[in-house]
Coordinates of C-alpha atoms and ligand atoms in Angstrom, one line a residue:
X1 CA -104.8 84.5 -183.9
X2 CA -101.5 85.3 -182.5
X3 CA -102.1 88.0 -179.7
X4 CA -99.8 91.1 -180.2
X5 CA -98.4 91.9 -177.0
X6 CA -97.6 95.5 -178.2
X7 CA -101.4 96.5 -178.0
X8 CA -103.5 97.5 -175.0
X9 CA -106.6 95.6 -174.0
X10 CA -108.2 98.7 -172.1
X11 CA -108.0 102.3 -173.8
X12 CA -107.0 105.1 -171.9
X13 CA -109.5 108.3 -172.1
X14 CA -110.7 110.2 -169.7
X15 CA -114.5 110.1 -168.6
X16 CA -116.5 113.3 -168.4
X17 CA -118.0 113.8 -165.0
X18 CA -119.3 117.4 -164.9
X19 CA -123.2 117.5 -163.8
X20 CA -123.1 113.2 -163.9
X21 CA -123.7 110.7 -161.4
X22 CA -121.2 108.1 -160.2
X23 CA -122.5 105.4 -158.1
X24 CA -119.9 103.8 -155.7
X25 CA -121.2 100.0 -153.7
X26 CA -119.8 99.3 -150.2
X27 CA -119.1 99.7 -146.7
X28 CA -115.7 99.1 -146.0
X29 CA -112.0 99.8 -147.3
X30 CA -112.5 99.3 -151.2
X31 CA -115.5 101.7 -151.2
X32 CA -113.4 104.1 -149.3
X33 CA -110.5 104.1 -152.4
X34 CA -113.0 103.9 -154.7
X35 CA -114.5 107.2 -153.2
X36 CA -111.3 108.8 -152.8
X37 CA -110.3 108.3 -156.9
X38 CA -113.4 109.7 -157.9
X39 CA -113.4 112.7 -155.8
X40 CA -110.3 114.1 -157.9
X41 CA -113.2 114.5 -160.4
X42 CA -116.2 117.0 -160.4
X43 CA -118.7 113.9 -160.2
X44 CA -121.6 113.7 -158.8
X45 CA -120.7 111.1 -156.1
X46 CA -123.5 108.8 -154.4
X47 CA -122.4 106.6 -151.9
X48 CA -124.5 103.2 -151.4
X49 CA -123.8 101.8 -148.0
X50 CA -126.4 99.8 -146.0
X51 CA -123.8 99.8 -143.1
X52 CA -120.7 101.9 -143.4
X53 CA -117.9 101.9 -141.7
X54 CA -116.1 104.7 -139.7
X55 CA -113.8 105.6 -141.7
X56 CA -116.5 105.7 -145.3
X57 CA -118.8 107.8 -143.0
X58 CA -116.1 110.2 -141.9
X59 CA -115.1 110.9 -145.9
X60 CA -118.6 110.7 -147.0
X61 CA -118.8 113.6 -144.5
X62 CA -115.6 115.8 -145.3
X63 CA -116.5 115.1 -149.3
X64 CA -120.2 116.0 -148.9
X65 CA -121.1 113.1 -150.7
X66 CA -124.7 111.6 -151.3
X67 CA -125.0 108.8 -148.8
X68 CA -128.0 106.2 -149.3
X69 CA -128.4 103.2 -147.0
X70 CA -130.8 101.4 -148.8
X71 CA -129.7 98.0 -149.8
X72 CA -128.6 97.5 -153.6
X73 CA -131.7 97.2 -155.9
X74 CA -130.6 97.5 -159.9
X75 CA -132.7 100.5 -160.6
X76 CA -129.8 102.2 -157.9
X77 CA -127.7 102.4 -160.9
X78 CA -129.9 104.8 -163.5
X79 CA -128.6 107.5 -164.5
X80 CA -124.7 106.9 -163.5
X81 CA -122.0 107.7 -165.9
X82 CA -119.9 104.7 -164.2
X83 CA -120.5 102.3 -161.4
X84 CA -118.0 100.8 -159.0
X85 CA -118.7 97.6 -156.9
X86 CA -117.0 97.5 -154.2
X87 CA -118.8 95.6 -151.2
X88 CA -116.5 93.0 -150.7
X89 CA -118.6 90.8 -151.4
X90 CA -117.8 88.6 -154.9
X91 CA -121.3 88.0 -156.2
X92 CA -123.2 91.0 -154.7
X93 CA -120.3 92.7 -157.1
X94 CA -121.0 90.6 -160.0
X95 CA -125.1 91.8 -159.7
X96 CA -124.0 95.4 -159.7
X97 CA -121.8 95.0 -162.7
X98 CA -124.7 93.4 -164.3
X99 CA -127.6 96.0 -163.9
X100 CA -125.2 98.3 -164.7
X101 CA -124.9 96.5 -168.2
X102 CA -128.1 95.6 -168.5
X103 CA -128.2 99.6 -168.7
X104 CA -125.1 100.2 -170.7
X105 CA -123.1 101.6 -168.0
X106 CA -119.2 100.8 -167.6
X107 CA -118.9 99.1 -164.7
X108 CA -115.5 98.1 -162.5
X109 CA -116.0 95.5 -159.7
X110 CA -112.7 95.5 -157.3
X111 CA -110.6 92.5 -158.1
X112 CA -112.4 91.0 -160.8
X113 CA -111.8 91.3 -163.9
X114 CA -114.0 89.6 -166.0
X115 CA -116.3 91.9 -164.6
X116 CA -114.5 95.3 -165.2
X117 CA -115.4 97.3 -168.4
X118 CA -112.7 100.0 -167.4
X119 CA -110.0 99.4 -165.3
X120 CA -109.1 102.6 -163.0
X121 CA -105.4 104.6 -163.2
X122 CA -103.2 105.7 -160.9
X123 CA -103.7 109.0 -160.7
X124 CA -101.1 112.5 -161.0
X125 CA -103.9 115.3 -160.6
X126 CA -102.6 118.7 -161.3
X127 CA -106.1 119.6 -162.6
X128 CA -106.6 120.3 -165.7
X129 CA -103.5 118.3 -166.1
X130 CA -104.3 114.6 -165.4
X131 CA -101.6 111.9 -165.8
X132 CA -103.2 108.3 -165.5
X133 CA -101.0 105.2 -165.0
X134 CA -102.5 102.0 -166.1
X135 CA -101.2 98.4 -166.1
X136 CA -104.1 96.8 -167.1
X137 CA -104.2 95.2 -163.2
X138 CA -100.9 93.7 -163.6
X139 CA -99.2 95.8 -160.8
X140 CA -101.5 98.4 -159.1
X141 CA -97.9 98.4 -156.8
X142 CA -95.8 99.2 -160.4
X143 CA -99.0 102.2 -160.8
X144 CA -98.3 103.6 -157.5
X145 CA -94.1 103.3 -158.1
X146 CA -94.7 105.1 -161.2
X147 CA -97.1 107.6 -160.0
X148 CA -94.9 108.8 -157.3
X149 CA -92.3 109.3 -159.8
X150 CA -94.9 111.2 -162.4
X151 CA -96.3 113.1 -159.0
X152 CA -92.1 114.6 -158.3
X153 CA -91.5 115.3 -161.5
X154 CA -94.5 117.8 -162.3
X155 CA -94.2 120.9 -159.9
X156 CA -97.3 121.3 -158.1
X157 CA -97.8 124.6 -160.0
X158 CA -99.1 122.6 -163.1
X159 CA -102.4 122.9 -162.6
X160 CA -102.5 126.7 -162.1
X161 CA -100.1 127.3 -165.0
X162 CA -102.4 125.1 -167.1
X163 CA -105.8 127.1 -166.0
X164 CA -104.0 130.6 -166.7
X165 CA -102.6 128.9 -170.0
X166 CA -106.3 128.6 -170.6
X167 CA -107.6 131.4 -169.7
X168 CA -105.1 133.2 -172.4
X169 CA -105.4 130.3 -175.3
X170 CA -108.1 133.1 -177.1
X171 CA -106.2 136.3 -176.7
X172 CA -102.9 134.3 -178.0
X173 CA -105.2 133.0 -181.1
X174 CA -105.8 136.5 -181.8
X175 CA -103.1 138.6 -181.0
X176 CA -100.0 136.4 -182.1
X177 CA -99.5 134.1 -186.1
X178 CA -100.0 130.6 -185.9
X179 CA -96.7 128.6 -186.3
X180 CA -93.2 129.2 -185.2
X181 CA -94.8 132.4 -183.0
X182 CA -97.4 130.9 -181.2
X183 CA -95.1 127.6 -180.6
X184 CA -92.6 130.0 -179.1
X185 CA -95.1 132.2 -176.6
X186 CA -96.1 128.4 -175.6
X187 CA -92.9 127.6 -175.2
X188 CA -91.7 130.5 -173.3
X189 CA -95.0 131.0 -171.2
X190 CA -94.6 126.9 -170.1
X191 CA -90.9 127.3 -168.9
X192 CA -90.2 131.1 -168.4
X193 CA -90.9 133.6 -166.6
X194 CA -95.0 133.1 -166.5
X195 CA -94.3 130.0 -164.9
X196 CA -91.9 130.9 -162.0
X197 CA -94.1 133.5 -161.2
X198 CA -97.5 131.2 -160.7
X199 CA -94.7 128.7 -158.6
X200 CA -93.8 131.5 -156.4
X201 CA -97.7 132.1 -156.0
X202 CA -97.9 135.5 -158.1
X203 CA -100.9 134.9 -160.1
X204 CA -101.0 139.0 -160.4
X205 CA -97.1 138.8 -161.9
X206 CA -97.8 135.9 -163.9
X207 CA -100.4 137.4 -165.9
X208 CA -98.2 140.6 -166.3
X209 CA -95.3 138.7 -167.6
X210 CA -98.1 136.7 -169.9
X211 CA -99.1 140.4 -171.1
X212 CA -95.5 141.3 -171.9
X213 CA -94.7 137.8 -173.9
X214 CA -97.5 138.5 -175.8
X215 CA -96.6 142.2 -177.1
X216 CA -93.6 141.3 -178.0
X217 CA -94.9 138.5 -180.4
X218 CA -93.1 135.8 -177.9
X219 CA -89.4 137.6 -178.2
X220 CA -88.9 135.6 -181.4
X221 CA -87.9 137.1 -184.9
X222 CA -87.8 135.0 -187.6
X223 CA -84.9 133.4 -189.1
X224 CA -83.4 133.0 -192.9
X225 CA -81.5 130.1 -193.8
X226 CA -79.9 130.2 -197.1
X227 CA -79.6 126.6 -198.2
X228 CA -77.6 124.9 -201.1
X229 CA -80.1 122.2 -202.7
X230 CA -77.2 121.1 -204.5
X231 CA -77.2 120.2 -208.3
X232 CA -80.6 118.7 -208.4
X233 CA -80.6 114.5 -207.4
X234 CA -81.8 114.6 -204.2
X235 CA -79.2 112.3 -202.3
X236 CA -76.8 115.3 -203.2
X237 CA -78.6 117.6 -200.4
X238 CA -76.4 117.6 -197.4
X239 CA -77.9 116.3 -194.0
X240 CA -78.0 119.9 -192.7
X241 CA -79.9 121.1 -195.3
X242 CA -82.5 118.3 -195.3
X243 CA -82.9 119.5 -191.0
X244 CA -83.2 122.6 -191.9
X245 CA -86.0 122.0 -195.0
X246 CA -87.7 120.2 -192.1
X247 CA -87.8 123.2 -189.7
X248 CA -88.9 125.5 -192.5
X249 CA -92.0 127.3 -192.1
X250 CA -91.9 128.8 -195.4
X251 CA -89.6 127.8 -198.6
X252 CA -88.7 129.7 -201.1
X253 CA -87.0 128.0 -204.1
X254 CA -85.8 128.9 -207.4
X255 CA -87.3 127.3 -211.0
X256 CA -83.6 125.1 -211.0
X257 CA -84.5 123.2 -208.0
X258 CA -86.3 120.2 -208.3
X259 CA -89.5 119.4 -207.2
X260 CA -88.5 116.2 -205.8
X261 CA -85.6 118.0 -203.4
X262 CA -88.5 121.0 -202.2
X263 CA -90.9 118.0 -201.5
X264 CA -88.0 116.8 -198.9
X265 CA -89.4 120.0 -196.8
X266 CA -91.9 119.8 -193.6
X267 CA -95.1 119.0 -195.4
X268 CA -97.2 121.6 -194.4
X269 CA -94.3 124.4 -195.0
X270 CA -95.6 126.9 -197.3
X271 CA -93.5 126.8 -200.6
X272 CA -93.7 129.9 -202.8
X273 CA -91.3 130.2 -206.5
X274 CA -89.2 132.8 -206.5
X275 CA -88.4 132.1 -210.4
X276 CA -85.7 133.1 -211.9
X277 CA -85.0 130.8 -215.0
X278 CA -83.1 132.8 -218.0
X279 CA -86.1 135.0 -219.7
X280 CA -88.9 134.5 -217.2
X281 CA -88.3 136.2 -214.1
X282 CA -91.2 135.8 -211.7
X283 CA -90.0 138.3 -209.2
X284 CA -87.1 140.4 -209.0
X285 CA -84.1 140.1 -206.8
X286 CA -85.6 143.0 -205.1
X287 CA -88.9 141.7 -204.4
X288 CA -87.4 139.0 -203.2
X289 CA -85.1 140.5 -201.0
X290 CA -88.2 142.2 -199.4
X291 CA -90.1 139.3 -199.1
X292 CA -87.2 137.3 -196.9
X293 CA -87.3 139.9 -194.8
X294 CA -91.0 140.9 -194.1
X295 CA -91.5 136.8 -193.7
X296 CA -88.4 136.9 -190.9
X297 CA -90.2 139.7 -189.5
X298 CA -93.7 137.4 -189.0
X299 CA -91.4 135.3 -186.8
X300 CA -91.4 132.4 -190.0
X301 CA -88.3 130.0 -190.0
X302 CA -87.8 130.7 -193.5
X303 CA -85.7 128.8 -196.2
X304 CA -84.2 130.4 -199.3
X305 CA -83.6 127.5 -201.5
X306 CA -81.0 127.9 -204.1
X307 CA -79.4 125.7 -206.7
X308 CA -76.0 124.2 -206.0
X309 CA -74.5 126.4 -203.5
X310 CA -76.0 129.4 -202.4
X311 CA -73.3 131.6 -202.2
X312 CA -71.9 130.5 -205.7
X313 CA -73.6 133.0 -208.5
X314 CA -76.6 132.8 -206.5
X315 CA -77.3 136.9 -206.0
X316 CA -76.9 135.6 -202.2
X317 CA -74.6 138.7 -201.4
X318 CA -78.0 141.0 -201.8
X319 CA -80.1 139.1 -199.9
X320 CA -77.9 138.9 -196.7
X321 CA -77.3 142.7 -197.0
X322 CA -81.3 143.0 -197.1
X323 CA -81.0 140.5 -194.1
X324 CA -78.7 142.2 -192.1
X325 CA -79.8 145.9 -192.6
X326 CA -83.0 144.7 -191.2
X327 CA -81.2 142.9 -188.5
X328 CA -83.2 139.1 -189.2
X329 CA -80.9 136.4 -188.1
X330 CA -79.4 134.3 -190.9
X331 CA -77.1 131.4 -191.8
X332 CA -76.3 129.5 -194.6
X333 CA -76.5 125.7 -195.3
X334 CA -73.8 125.1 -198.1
X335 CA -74.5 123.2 -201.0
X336 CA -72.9 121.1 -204.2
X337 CA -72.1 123.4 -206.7
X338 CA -72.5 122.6 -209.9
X339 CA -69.3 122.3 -211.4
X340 CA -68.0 119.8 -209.3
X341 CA -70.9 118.3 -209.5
X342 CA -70.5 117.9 -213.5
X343 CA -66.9 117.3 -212.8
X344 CA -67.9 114.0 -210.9
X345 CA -70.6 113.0 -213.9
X346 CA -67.4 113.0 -216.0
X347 CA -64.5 112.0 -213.5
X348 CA -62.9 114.8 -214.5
X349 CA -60.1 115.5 -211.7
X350 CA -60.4 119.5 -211.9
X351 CA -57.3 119.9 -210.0
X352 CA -54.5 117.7 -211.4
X353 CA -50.5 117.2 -210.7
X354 CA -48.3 118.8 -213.1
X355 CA -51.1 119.9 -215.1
X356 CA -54.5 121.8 -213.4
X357 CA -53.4 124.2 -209.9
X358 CA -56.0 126.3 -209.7
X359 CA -59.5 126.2 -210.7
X360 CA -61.8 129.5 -211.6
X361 CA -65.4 129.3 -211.0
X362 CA -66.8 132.3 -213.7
X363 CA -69.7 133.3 -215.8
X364 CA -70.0 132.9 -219.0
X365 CA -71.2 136.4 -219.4
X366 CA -67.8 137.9 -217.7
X367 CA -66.4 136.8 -221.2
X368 CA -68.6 139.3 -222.8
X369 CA -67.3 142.4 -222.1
X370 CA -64.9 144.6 -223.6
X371 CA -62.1 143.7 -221.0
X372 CA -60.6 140.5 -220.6
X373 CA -60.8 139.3 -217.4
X374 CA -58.1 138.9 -215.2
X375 CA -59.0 135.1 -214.6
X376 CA -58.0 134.5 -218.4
X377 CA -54.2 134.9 -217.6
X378 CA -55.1 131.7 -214.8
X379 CA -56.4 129.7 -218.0
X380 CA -53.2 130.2 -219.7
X381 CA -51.1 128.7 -217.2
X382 CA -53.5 125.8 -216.9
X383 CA -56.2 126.8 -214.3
X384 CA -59.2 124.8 -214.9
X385 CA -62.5 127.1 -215.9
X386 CA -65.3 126.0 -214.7
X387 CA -68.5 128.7 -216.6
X388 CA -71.6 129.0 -215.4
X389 CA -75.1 130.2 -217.6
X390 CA -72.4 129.8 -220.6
X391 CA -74.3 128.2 -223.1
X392 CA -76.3 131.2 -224.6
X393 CA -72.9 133.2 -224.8
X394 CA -70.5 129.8 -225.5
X395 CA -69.2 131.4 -228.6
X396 CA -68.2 134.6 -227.4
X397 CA -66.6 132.2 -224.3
X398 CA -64.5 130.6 -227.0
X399 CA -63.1 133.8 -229.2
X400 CA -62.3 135.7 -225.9
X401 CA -60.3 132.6 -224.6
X402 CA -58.7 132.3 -228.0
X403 CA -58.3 136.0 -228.4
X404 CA -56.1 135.6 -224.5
X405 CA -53.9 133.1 -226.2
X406 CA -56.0 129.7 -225.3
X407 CA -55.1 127.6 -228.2
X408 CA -58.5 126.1 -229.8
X409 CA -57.6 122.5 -229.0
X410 CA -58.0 122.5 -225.3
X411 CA -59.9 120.2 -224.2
X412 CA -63.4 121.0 -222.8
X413 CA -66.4 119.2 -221.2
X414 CA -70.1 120.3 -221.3
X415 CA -72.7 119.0 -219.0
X416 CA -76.3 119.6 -218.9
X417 CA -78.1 118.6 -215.7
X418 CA -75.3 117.1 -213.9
X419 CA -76.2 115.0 -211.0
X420 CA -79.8 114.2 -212.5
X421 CA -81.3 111.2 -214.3
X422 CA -81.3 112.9 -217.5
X423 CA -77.7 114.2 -217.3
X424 CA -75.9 114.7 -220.6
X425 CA -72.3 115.1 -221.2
X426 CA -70.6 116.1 -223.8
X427 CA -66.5 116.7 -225.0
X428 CA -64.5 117.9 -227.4
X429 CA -62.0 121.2 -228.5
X430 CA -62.4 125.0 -227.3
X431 CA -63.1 125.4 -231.1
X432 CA -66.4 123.2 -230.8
X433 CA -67.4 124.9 -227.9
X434 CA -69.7 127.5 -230.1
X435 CA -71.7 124.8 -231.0
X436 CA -73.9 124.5 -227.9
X437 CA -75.2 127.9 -228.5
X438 CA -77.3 127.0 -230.8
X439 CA -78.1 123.9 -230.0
X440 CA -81.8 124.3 -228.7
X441 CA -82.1 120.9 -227.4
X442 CA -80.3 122.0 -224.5
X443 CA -82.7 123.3 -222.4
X444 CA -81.9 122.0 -218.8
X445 CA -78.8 124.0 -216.9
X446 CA -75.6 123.8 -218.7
X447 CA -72.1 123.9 -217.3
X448 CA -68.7 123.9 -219.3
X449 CA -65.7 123.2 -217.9
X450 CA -62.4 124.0 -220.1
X451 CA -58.6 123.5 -219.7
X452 CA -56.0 120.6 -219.8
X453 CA -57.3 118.6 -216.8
X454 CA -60.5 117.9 -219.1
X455 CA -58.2 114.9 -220.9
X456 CA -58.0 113.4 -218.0
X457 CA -61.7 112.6 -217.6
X458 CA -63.5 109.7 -218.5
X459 CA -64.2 110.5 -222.4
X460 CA -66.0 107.0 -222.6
X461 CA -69.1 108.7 -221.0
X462 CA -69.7 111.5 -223.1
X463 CA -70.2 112.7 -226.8
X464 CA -68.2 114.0 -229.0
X465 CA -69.6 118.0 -229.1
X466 CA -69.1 117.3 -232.6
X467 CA -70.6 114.5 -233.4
X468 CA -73.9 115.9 -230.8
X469 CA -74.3 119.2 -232.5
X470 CA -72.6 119.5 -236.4
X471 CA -76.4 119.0 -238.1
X472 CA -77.5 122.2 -235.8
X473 CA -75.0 124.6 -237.2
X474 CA -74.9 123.1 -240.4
X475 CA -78.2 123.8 -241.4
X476 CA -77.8 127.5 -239.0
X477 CA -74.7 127.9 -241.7
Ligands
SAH1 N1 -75.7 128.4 -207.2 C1 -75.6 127.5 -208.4 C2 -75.4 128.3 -209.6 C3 -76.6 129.2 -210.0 S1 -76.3 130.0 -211.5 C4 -74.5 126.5 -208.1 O1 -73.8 126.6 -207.2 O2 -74.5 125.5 -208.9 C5 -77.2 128.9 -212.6 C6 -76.2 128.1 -213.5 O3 -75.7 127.1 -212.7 C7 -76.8 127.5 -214.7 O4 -76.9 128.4 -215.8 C8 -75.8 126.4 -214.9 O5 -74.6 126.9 -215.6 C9 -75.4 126.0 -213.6 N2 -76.1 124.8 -213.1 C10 -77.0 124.7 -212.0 N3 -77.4 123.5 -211.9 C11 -76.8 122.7 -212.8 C12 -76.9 121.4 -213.2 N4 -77.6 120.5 -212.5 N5 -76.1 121.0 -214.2 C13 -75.3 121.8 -214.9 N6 -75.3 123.1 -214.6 C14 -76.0 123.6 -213.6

């Protein structure tokens, strides 16, 4: 078998020595390093030297180590959690290494490999931060390059910022929500003011500035995004949008948007449906408008996922003055809309020379009233109308256009769930228009666009209203 040459052959991990035994072999230099390394731990050293030299004696003395002078005898080994040969002598090495196996111990003997079950790092010790180089004995002088680099990176605070880190990881759990919170007190206690304060040697400071970041919830509020998921096909959700579905601690989405484009949001993001299809409204803009804010207020990224754009008959107007009256910081992530995204289905230019210069984006329900809107003048002089939630009131659409002088042959387009698989387009005359108001079997979102530039689309991909929906009001005749 090929070998991969991406894999390790020795695992990094890092031994427990509290309360256990390490047994170092030798007299001379190597036992001396060997010493050294394993006094950054908590082990329980024991030296065995039947003739030490000066300089092993004098650290065996400043480290308070076990010294024993007997010469090696297997049973020396019992108990340890690792063993190191160093006596400088080849084979006395290879008989440590084996009564160590003999009794399942990990063994190292210095300079031979074959007879090392763990291979010792260079070491960065900013306890309880511990950064260990290996190079699987390729370059113990690449180790020692590397670990002077690690060593002036890290301030020599580390360690004491890690133990006070500690020392608060329970009262954090408690007192501050897990998520963007917590990440931010972390954050902030790792590179504020917490940690120039333990640098400059003020434990007494640190922990007051600890105290402070934790009252006030890590300085964070929350933060709304209001994010256009487009018409529905998920390749139509800007790149923004898709970063900002990723950041999302919480998403809220309306029934129009697709599972398929929520699903595109950090995995473990808590989704919640805010409703709102026609008839069934799950919550009320007002309940919603609380909600934003009193998840803000928990310090959650939030995302209020909307259908095409948000700020296109999307109620968006209430919920940023809910936002900004409670003072949670906002933006908004725009989106396709959906009548240019049914204006692509049909290549349908909806501004066109000589013919379309100005395009209204309206409700069908502004038709409705007893007033005609001002926009109707626009349609008149060509403007292109583009009507959203139209279909249940399409008839009403067509008289009121008719009524302001729109002659029942302009052309018009209907598209139900533009942009998605099971799109469905339809054209004909204003004077078919009523038809889709009755026509039940249009159930997914429906937008209509009417006015001259319609005859320029490409007719070859859609249905003659006619044609579609004649049986329907037949038979409703
Ligand atoms: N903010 C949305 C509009 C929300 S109002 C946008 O910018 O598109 C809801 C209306 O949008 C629906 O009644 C329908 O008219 C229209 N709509 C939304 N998605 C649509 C789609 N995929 N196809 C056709 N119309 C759609």
């Amino acid at each position: 078998m090929a070998s991969d040459t991406s894999k390790l052959t020795a695992f990094p991990a890092f031994v427990r020595t509290t309360g256990r035994k390490v047994a170092v072999f030798g007299n001379g230099a190597e036992a001396v390093a060997k010493t050294r390394l394993i006094a950054n731990s908590d082990a329980d050293i024991i030296v065995y030297a039947d003739d030490p030299s000066h300089e092993l004696l004098a650290l065996m003395h400043e480290l308070a180590v076990i010294h024993d002078a007997a010469s090696f005898a297997p049973e020396q080994v019992d108990g340890a959690a690792l063993v190191f040969a160093a006596t400088g002598d080849a084979a006395l090495d290879c008989a440590i290494v084996l009564a160590a196996r003999a009794r399942n111990i990990p063994a190292n003997a210095v300079d031979q490999p074959d007879y090392c079950d763990f291979y010792t790092p260079a070491l960065v010790n900013r306890a309880p931060v511990a950064i260990a180089i290996g190079t699987e004995g390729a370059g113990p002088v690449l180790a020692q390059m590397i670990r002077s680099k690690v060593d002036t990176l890290l301030s020599p605070a580390l360690g004491p910022l890690a133990r006070l880190a500690a020392s608060y990881r329970d009262r954090v759990d408690d007192a501050l929500p897990r998520g963007a919170v917590r990440r931010a007190f972390w954050k902030a206690f790792f590179t504020g003011e917490v940690s120039h304060e333990v640098e400059a040697g003020n434990e007494e400071a640190a922990r007051r500035a600890t105290d402070k970041l934790i009252e006030d919830g890590a300085g964070i509020s929350g933060h709304v995004a209001l994010v256009g998921a487009g018409p529905g096909a998920e390749d139509l959700l800007t790149l923004r949008a898709h970063r900002v579905l990723m950041e999302a601690d919480v998403i809220l989405h309306d029934a129009l948007v697709p599972e398929k484009v929520i699903s595109m949001g950090r995995r473990d993001a808590e989704r919640m449906a805010v409703g709102k299809r026609k008839g069934c409204h799950s919550k009320s803009q007002n309940d919603i408008n609380i909600l934003l804010v009193k998840l803000a207020k928990e310090g959650k990224r939030v995302v209020r996922l909307k259908s095409g754009d948000p700020l296109v008959f999307g109620r968006a107007a209430e919920e940023l003055d809910a936002l900004r009256r409670a003072g949670v910081s906002y933006e908004i992530v725009p989106g396709v809309t959906s009548a240019i995204a049914a204006a692509a289905d049909m290549a349908l230019p909806i501004t066109l020379r000589g013919v379309a210069h100005s395009v209204v984006f309206t409700t069908g329900h502004d038709l409705t009233g007893k007033t005609l809107p001002d926009w109707a003048k626009l349609a008149l002089s060509g403007a292109t109308i583009a009507v959203y939630m139209g279909r249940t009131v399409a008839a009403s659409v067509a008289r009121r256009l008719n009524e302001a002088g729109l002659g029942m042959a302009t052309t018009v387009a209907v598209v139900e769930n533009a942009s998605r698989a099971n799109r469905r387009m339809f054209h004909g005359a204003l004077a078919d228009l009523p038809l889709i108001e009755t026509a039940d079997e249009l159930d997914g979102p429906v937008l209509v666009i009417i006015g001259d530039a319609v005859a320029a689309a490409d007719l070859s991909r859609s249905e003659p209203l006619s044609v579609a929906f004649r049986a329907t009001t037949e038979i409703a005749a």
